[in-house]
CSV table of C-alpha atoms in Angstrom, one decimal:
chain,number,residue,atom,x,y,z
H,1,MET,CA,-83.9,-71.4,41.1
H,2,SER,CA,-85.7,-73.1,43.3
H,3,ASP,CA,-86.1,-76.4,41.8
H,4,ARG,CA,-83.9,-78.6,41.6
H,5,VAL,CA,-84.2,-81.1,38.6
H,6,PRO,CA,-84.8,-85.4,40.2
H,7,GLN,CA,-82.2,-87.9,39.2
H,8,GLY,CA,-83.2,-89.1,36.6
H,9,PHE,CA,-84.0,-86.9,35.2
H,10,LEU,CA,-81.2,-85.0,32.2
H,11,PRO,CA,-82.6,-81.0,31.7
H,12,PHE,CA,-82.6,-79.4,28.7
H,13,THR,CA,-79.3,-76.9,27.6
H,14,VAL,CA,-82.3,-73.9,28.9
H,15,PRO,CA,-84.0,-75.9,31.5
H,16,ARG,CA,-88.4,-76.1,30.9
H,17,HIS,CA,-89.8,-76.7,34.4
H,18,ALA,CA,-88.6,-73.1,34.6
H,19,PHE,CA,-91.3,-72.3,32.4
H,20,ILE,CA,-93.7,-74.5,33.2
H,21,PRO,CA,-96.6,-73.3,36.3
H,22,ARG,CA,-96.8,-76.2,39.0
H,23,GLN,CA,-100.7,-76.9,37.5
H,24,ALA,CA,-101.3,-77.0,34.2
H,25,TRP,CA,-103.1,-79.4,31.6
H,26,ALA,CA,-100.4,-81.6,29.8
H,27,ARG,CA,-101.1,-83.5,26.2
H,28,PRO,CA,-98.9,-86.1,25.4
H,29,GLU,CA,-97.2,-87.8,22.6
H,30,TRP,CA,-100.7,-89.3,21.7
H,31,LYS,CA,-100.8,-92.8,22.7
H,32,GLU,CA,-101.9,-91.4,26.1
H,33,GLU,CA,-104.7,-89.5,27.1
H,34,SER,CA,-104.3,-85.7,28.2
H,35,HIS,CA,-104.2,-85.2,32.5
H,36,TRP,CA,-103.6,-82.1,34.6
H,37,ILE,CA,-100.9,-81.6,36.0
H,38,ASP,CA,-100.8,-80.4,39.9
H,39,LYS,CA,-96.8,-79.9,41.2
H,40,ASP,CA,-97.6,-80.0,45.1
H,41,ALA,CA,-100.0,-82.8,44.1
H,42,ASP,CA,-98.3,-84.9,42.7
H,43,PRO,CA,-94.4,-84.1,41.9
H,44,ASP,CA,-93.6,-87.0,40.1
H,45,LEU,CA,-96.0,-86.6,37.8
H,46,TRP,CA,-95.5,-82.8,37.6
H,47,TRP,CA,-91.8,-83.8,36.8
H,48,SER,CA,-92.3,-86.2,34.7
H,49,THR,CA,-94.0,-84.6,32.0
H,50,VAL,CA,-92.2,-81.8,32.0
H,51,TYR,CA,-89.0,-83.4,30.8
H,52,SER,CA,-90.7,-85.9,28.4
H,53,ASP,CA,-92.2,-85.0,25.0
H,54,SER,CA,-96.0,-83.8,26.0
H,55,VAL,CA,-97.4,-80.4,24.7
H,56,ILE,CA,-98.5,-78.5,28.3
H,57,ILE,CA,-100.9,-75.5,28.4
H,58,THR,CA,-100.8,-72.8,30.0
H,59,GLN,CA,-103.9,-70.3,29.6
H,60,ILE,CA,-106.7,-70.5,27.9
H,61,ASP,CA,-109.3,-67.8,27.0
H,62,ASP,CA,-106.0,-65.4,26.5
H,63,GLY,CA,-106.4,-65.6,30.0
H,64,LEU,CA,-110.4,-63.8,30.5
H,65,THR,CA,-110.7,-67.7,32.5
H,66,GLU,CA,-109.1,-69.0,35.1
H,67,LEU,CA,-106.8,-71.7,34.0
H,68,THR,CA,-108.5,-75.1,35.6
H,69,GLU,CA,-108.5,-79.0,35.2
H,70,GLU,CA,-112.7,-78.9,34.9
H,71,THR,CA,-112.1,-75.4,33.0
H,72,VAL,CA,-109.7,-76.8,30.7
H,73,ARG,CA,-112.0,-80.1,29.4
H,74,THR,CA,-114.0,-77.5,28.5
H,75,THR,CA,-113.5,-75.3,26.5
H,76,PHE,CA,-111.9,-75.6,22.4
H,77,ASN,CA,-109.5,-72.0,22.5
H,78,LEU,CA,-106.6,-72.9,24.3
H,79,THR,CA,-104.3,-69.6,24.1
H,80,CYS,CA,-101.0,-70.9,25.4
H,81,SER,CA,-97.9,-73.3,26.0
H,82,SER,CA,-94.8,-74.9,26.1
H,83,SER,CA,-94.9,-76.9,22.9
H,84,ALA,CA,-93.6,-80.6,22.4
H,85,PRO,CA,-89.4,-80.9,22.7
H,86,ASN,CA,-89.0,-82.7,19.4
H,87,LEU,CA,-91.2,-80.3,18.1
H,88,VAL,CA,-89.6,-76.9,19.1
H,89,PHE,CA,-85.9,-78.6,18.7
H,90,THR,CA,-87.2,-79.8,15.0
H,91,PHE,CA,-88.1,-75.9,14.6
H,92,LEU,CA,-84.9,-74.6,16.5
H,93,GLU,CA,-82.6,-76.9,13.9
H,94,LEU,CA,-84.3,-75.9,11.0
H,95,LEU,CA,-84.0,-72.0,11.6
H,96,GLY,CA,-80.6,-73.0,12.4
H,97,ALA,CA,-79.5,-70.3,14.7
H,98,ARG,CA,-76.3,-69.8,16.0
H,99,PRO,CA,-73.8,-67.1,17.8
H,100,GLY,CA,-74.5,-63.6,17.0
H,101,HIS,CA,-76.5,-64.1,14.9
H,102,LYS,CA,-80.0,-61.7,15.5
H,103,VAL,CA,-82.9,-63.5,15.6
H,104,LEU,CA,-86.7,-61.7,15.8
H,105,GLU,CA,-89.4,-65.1,17.6
H,106,ILE,CA,-93.4,-63.9,17.1
H,107,GLY,CA,-95.3,-65.3,20.0
H,108,THR,CA,-92.9,-65.5,23.3
H,109,GLY,CA,-95.1,-67.8,25.1
H,110,THR,CA,-94.2,-68.7,28.5
H,111,GLY,CA,-90.3,-68.1,27.1
H,112,TRP,CA,-88.8,-71.8,27.1
H,113,THR,CA,-88.0,-70.6,23.3
H,114,ALA,CA,-86.9,-67.1,23.4
H,115,GLY,CA,-84.0,-68.8,25.9
H,116,LEU,CA,-83.0,-71.8,23.0
H,117,LEU,CA,-82.9,-69.2,21.5
H,118,ALA,CA,-80.0,-67.0,23.4
H,119,GLU,CA,-78.9,-70.0,24.7
H,120,SER,CA,-77.9,-69.8,20.5
H,121,ALA,CA,-77.5,-66.7,20.0
H,122,GLY,CA,-77.2,-64.5,22.6
H,123,ASP,CA,-79.2,-63.3,25.2
H,124,GLU,CA,-78.4,-59.6,23.7
H,125,HIS,CA,-79.6,-60.4,20.2
H,126,VAL,CA,-82.6,-62.2,20.8
H,127,VAL,CA,-86.4,-59.9,20.9
H,128,SER,CA,-89.5,-61.7,21.1
H,129,ILE,CA,-92.8,-60.4,20.3
H,130,ASP,CA,-96.2,-61.6,22.3
H,131,VAL,CA,-99.2,-59.7,22.7
H,132,ASP,CA,-100.3,-60.4,25.6
H,133,PRO,CA,-99.0,-57.9,28.7
H,134,ALA,CA,-99.7,-60.8,31.2
H,135,LEU,CA,-98.0,-63.7,29.2
H,136,SER,CA,-94.8,-61.7,28.2
H,137,ALA,CA,-94.3,-60.2,32.5
H,138,ILE,CA,-94.6,-64.1,32.8
H,139,ALA,CA,-91.9,-64.9,30.2
H,140,ALA,CA,-89.6,-62.6,31.8
H,141,ARG,CA,-89.9,-64.0,35.1
H,142,ASN,CA,-88.4,-67.8,33.4
H,143,LEU,CA,-86.5,-65.9,31.4
H,144,ALA,CA,-85.1,-64.7,34.7
H,145,ALA,CA,-85.1,-67.3,36.9
H,146,ALA,CA,-83.8,-69.8,34.6
H,147,GLY,CA,-80.4,-67.2,33.5
H,148,ARG,CA,-81.7,-65.6,30.4
H,149,SER,CA,-82.6,-62.2,29.4
H,150,PRO,CA,-83.4,-61.7,25.5
H,151,ARG,CA,-84.9,-58.4,24.8
H,152,LEU,CA,-88.9,-59.4,25.4
H,153,LEU,CA,-91.7,-57.2,23.0
H,154,VAL,CA,-95.0,-56.5,24.0
H,155,ARG,CA,-97.2,-55.9,20.3
H,156,ASP,CA,-98.9,-57.3,17.0
H,157,GLY,CA,-96.3,-59.7,16.2
H,158,ALA,CA,-97.2,-59.4,12.3
H,159,LEU,CA,-95.5,-56.4,12.1
H,160,GLY,CA,-92.3,-57.6,13.9
H,161,ALA,CA,-89.6,-55.2,15.3
H,162,PRO,CA,-88.3,-52.8,12.2
H,163,GLU,CA,-86.0,-50.5,14.4
H,164,HIS,CA,-83.9,-54.0,15.8
H,165,ALA,CA,-83.8,-55.0,11.9
H,166,PRO,CA,-82.8,-56.9,9.7
H,167,PHE,CA,-82.7,-60.3,11.6
H,168,ASP,CA,-81.0,-63.2,10.9
H,169,ALA,CA,-83.8,-65.1,11.4
H,170,VAL,CA,-87.2,-65.4,12.1
H,171,HIS,CA,-88.6,-67.7,14.5
H,172,VAL,CA,-92.6,-68.4,14.5
H,173,THR,CA,-94.7,-70.1,17.6
H,174,CYS,CA,-98.3,-69.5,16.3
H,175,GLY,CA,-99.7,-70.0,13.3
H,176,VAL,CA,-99.8,-68.6,10.4
H,177,ARG,CA,-102.2,-68.2,7.2
H,178,ASP,CA,-100.5,-64.8,5.4
H,179,ILE,CA,-97.2,-64.7,6.1
H,180,PRO,CA,-97.2,-61.0,7.2
H,181,TYR,CA,-93.9,-59.7,4.2
H,182,ALA,CA,-92.8,-56.9,7.3
H,183,TRP,CA,-90.9,-60.8,8.3
H,184,VAL,CA,-89.8,-61.1,4.7
H,185,GLU,CA,-88.6,-57.0,5.0
H,186,GLN,CA,-87.4,-57.8,8.8
H,187,THR,CA,-85.2,-60.5,7.5
H,188,ARG,CA,-81.5,-59.5,5.6
H,189,PRO,CA,-80.9,-61.7,2.6
H,190,GLY,CA,-79.7,-65.5,3.0
H,191,GLY,CA,-81.9,-65.1,5.7
H,192,ARG,CA,-84.3,-68.1,7.1
H,193,ILE,CA,-87.9,-68.3,8.2
H,194,VAL,CA,-89.4,-71.7,10.2
H,195,LEU,CA,-92.9,-70.5,11.0
H,196,PRO,CA,-95.8,-73.7,11.4
H,197,TRP,CA,-98.6,-72.8,8.2
H,198,THR,CA,-101.7,-73.8,8.6
H,199,ALA,CA,-102.8,-74.0,5.1
H,200,LEU,CA,-101.3,-77.1,5.9
H,201,GLN,CA,-100.9,-77.8,8.9
H,202,ARG,CA,-96.3,-77.9,8.4
H,203,ILE,CA,-93.5,-76.4,8.4
H,204,VAL,CA,-92.1,-74.0,6.0
H,205,ALA,CA,-88.6,-73.3,6.7
H,206,LEU,CA,-88.4,-70.1,4.1
H,207,THR,CA,-84.8,-68.8,3.0
H,208,VAL,CA,-85.4,-64.9,1.8
H,209,HIS,CA,-83.7,-63.7,-1.0
H,210,ALA,CA,-81.5,-60.0,-2.2
H,211,ASP,CA,-84.9,-59.5,-4.2
H,212,GLY,CA,-87.0,-59.7,-1.5
H,213,THR,CA,-88.7,-62.9,-1.9
H,214,ALA,CA,-88.6,-65.7,0.1
H,215,MET,CA,-88.9,-69.7,-0.3
H,216,GLY,CA,-88.1,-72.9,0.5
H,217,ARG,CA,-90.3,-75.6,1.3
H,218,PHE,CA,-92.6,-77.8,3.5
H,219,HIS,CA,-91.6,-79.9,6.7
H,220,GLY,CA,-93.3,-81.8,9.2
H,221,GLU,CA,-97.2,-81.5,10.4
H,222,CYS,CA,-97.6,-79.6,13.6
H,223,SER,CA,-100.7,-77.7,14.6
H,224,PHE,CA,-100.1,-74.4,16.7
H,225,MET,CA,-102.4,-71.1,17.8
H,226,MET,CA,-103.2,-68.9,15.7
H,227,LEU,CA,-101.7,-65.8,15.3
H,228,ARG,CA,-104.3,-63.8,17.5
H,229,ASP,CA,-104.8,-60.9,14.2
H,230,GLN,CA,-105.3,-64.2,11.8
H,231,ARG,CA,-107.5,-66.6,14.3
H,232,ARG,CA,-110.8,-65.3,11.9
H,233,PRO,CA,-111.6,-66.7,8.6
H,234,PRO,CA,-110.4,-63.8,6.4
H,235,ASP,CA,-113.9,-63.8,4.2
H,236,GLY,CA,-115.8,-64.1,7.8
H,237,GLU,CA,-118.7,-66.7,8.4
H,238,VAL,CA,-121.2,-68.4,6.3
H,239,PRO,CA,-124.3,-66.7,7.2
H,240,PRO,CA,-126.6,-67.5,9.3
H,241,ASP,CA,-129.8,-66.7,6.3
H,242,ALA,CA,-128.1,-69.7,4.3
H,243,GLU,CA,-130.3,-72.4,2.8
H,244,ASP,CA,-128.7,-75.9,2.4
H,245,VAL,CA,-128.7,-76.6,-1.3
H,246,GLU,CA,-129.0,-80.3,-1.8
H,247,SER,CA,-127.5,-83.4,-4.1
H,248,GLU,CA,-125.5,-86.7,-4.8
H,249,SER,CA,-121.7,-86.9,-6.2
H,250,THR,CA,-120.6,-90.2,-7.9
H,251,ALA,CA,-117.1,-88.6,-5.8
H,252,ASP,CA,-116.1,-91.1,-3.2
H,253,PRO,CA,-115.1,-88.9,-0.4
H,254,ARG,CA,-112.6,-90.7,0.9
H,255,THR,CA,-110.4,-90.5,-2.2
H,256,VAL,CA,-111.1,-86.8,-2.4
H,257,ALA,CA,-110.6,-85.7,1.1
H,258,GLY,CA,-108.6,-88.5,2.8
H,259,PRO,CA,-105.4,-88.2,3.9
H,260,SER,CA,-103.4,-86.2,1.1
H,261,PRO,CA,-100.0,-84.3,2.2
H,262,GLY,CA,-98.9,-83.4,-1.6
H,263,ARG,CA,-103.0,-83.1,-2.3
H,264,THR,CA,-103.4,-81.2,0.4
H,265,ALA,CA,-100.2,-78.7,-1.4
H,266,TYR,CA,-101.3,-78.8,-4.1
H,267,LEU,CA,-105.6,-77.0,-3.1
H,268,ALA,CA,-103.4,-75.3,-1.7
H,269,GLY,CA,-102.1,-73.4,-4.0
H,270,VAL,CA,-105.3,-73.8,-6.7
H,271,LEU,CA,-107.5,-72.8,-3.2
H,272,PRO,CA,-105.9,-70.7,-1.4
H,273,GLY,CA,-108.4,-70.2,1.5
H,274,ILE,CA,-110.9,-73.5,1.7
H,275,SER,CA,-109.8,-75.8,4.3
H,276,VAL,CA,-110.8,-79.1,3.4
H,277,PHE,CA,-111.2,-82.0,6.7
H,278,GLY,CA,-112.5,-85.5,6.2
H,279,CYS,CA,-113.2,-88.9,8.9
H,280,ASN,CA,-114.9,-91.9,9.8
H,281,THR,CA,-118.5,-91.7,10.8
H,282,ALA,CA,-120.0,-94.2,12.4
H,283,ASN,CA,-121.0,-98.1,10.8
H,284,GLY,CA,-117.7,-97.7,8.7
H,285,GLY,CA,-118.9,-93.8,6.5
H,286,PHE,CA,-116.6,-90.8,6.1
H,287,MET,CA,-117.8,-87.8,6.8
H,288,ALA,CA,-115.8,-84.6,4.2
H,289,ILE,CA,-116.2,-81.0,6.0
H,290,LEU,CA,-115.1,-77.5,4.1
H,291,HIS,CA,-115.3,-73.7,4.7
H,292,GLY,CA,-113.9,-71.2,2.7
H,293,GLY,CA,-114.9,-68.2,3.1
H,294,HIS,CA,-119.0,-67.0,3.2
H,295,SER,CA,-119.0,-70.7,1.7
H,296,HIS,CA,-119.6,-74.2,3.3
H,297,ALA,CA,-120.3,-77.7,2.1
H,298,ARG,CA,-120.9,-81.5,4.7
H,299,VAL,CA,-120.8,-84.3,2.0
H,300,ARG,CA,-121.4,-87.7,3.8
H,301,ASP,CA,-120.5,-91.7,2.1
H,302,ASP,CA,-123.3,-94.3,4.1
H,303,GLY,CA,-122.1,-96.5,2.1
H,304,GLN,CA,-125.1,-95.9,0.4
H,305,ARG,CA,-124.6,-93.1,-1.4
H,306,VAL,CA,-123.6,-90.0,-1.5
H,307,LEU,CA,-125.0,-86.4,0.1
H,308,VAL,CA,-124.2,-83.7,-0.8
H,309,GLU,CA,-124.4,-80.4,2.0
H,310,GLN,CA,-123.7,-77.1,1.0
H,311,ARG,CA,-124.3,-73.1,2.3
H,312,GLY,CA,-123.2,-69.8,0.5
H,313,PRO,CA,-122.4,-68.6,-2.7
H,314,ARG,CA,-118.9,-71.0,-4.2
H,315,LYS,CA,-120.1,-74.9,-4.3
H,316,LEU,CA,-117.0,-75.8,-2.7
H,317,TRP,CA,-117.6,-79.4,-3.1
H,318,GLU,CA,-117.6,-79.2,-6.7
H,319,GLU,CA,-114.4,-77.5,-6.6
H,320,VAL,CA,-112.7,-80.1,-4.6
H,321,VAL,CA,-113.3,-82.5,-7.0
H,322,ALA,CA,-111.9,-80.6,-9.9
H,323,ALA,CA,-108.9,-79.5,-8.6
H,324,HIS,CA,-108.7,-83.2,-7.1
H,325,GLN,CA,-109.0,-84.6,-10.3
H,326,SER,CA,-106.4,-81.5,-11.4
H,327,TRP,CA,-104.6,-83.7,-8.7
H,328,VAL,CA,-104.4,-86.9,-10.6
H,329,ASP,CA,-103.5,-85.4,-13.6
H,330,THR,CA,-101.0,-83.9,-12.9
H,331,GLY,CA,-99.4,-87.1,-11.6
H,332,SER,CA,-100.7,-86.6,-8.0
H,333,PRO,CA,-97.1,-85.1,-6.9
H,334,ASP,CA,-96.2,-85.7,-3.5
H,335,ILE,CA,-95.8,-83.4,-0.4
H,336,GLU,CA,-92.1,-83.7,-0.6
H,337,ARG,CA,-91.7,-81.8,-4.3
H,338,PHE,CA,-93.9,-78.3,-3.3
H,339,GLY,CA,-92.7,-75.4,-1.7
H,340,LEU,CA,-93.8,-71.8,-1.5
H,341,SER,CA,-92.6,-68.6,-2.3
H,342,VAL,CA,-93.7,-65.0,-0.6
H,343,THR,CA,-93.6,-61.4,-2.3
H,344,PRO,CA,-94.7,-57.6,-1.8
H,345,ALA,CA,-98.5,-59.9,-3.7
H,346,GLY,CA,-98.6,-62.7,-1.7
H,347,GLN,CA,-97.5,-65.8,-1.1
H,348,GLN,CA,-97.9,-68.9,-3.6
H,349,VAL,CA,-97.2,-72.8,-3.9
H,350,TRP,CA,-95.4,-74.2,-6.6
H,351,LEU,CA,-94.4,-77.4,-8.1
H,352,ASP,CA,-90.6,-77.9,-7.9
H,353,SER,CA,-90.2,-74.9,-8.7
H,354,PRO,CA,-90.6,-71.6,-7.6
H,355,GLU,CA,-90.8,-70.7,-11.8
H,356,ASN,CA,-94.0,-73.6,-11.3
H,357,SER,CA,-96.5,-71.3,-9.3
H,358,LEU,CA,-99.9,-73.2,-9.0
H,359,ARG,CA,-102.4,-70.7,-10.3
H,360,ALA,CA,-105.9,-70.1,-8.3
H,361,ILE,CA,-108.4,-71.8,-10.5
H,362,HIS,CA,-111.6,-69.8,-8.4
């Protein structure tokens, strides 16, 4: 490689700098502001960012818009990045790939994690898929510069790579709402699947069993760009001509929609497909946003009353309030007591054991 790590920097076993473009957008640890890095204009900042725990954005708008300091500030459509190293290593530790393991990666991206997997399992044992041919080509060049040569495929990652199965491990680097059963089918019994499950914004580590099911527990928080064919909600958007229905509520949105990993896991089981987001507003207020299929709700507490605005066929606020009460009646279990099963029939959240699957209440 032409690049040499400056004195004072400790490169990883597969050097991250080989996978970062000369110009990119960096999101450092949460206490610091995002910023532009340019290797030619400020090499010290570029190197220090690359070897820090920063997310580095390398593509926007699926490559249709050039990534510049101006364009990245005005788009929400971030489509490729090099994940923060601490999160990457958490995923790899949960996956447990070892020399000789056959590994399937969904989402090649920059190629860095494919290189790390190849370092662990061997180049000839790693298959990495990306749906974007331009990204795959860039990853191939990056990997070659780092001295690694896993097999790269261009296709929909949801299909997996049946011609190379069975795999000992499946490493998923994109957010997934509905886990494709093809990944389970292509993993040998005892194999592992580690992925970001967007219903909870958490890592789930699944073990595949001989009966064709996969089960596992939830781990740390994470946020990843979605698998492309799952970017849109499964039931579509709220119809634009739907009318808002206003009402007032006695339920406290801070209690019902505030941060609680255990409650969020419970809601994912009993109200699949419903997303709930809560945030503080000006003057000490609070707002909750709910979305599910063709329905939407906004709940605002201004300190004097709780105003509910709902649109679509379902009354999401009432459903979420009832599910919250059911969680409380169950003993308000924490996230550590929940897990996920994937079968040919779909996916189910369970409490304490896979035999105690939560049943949808709608």
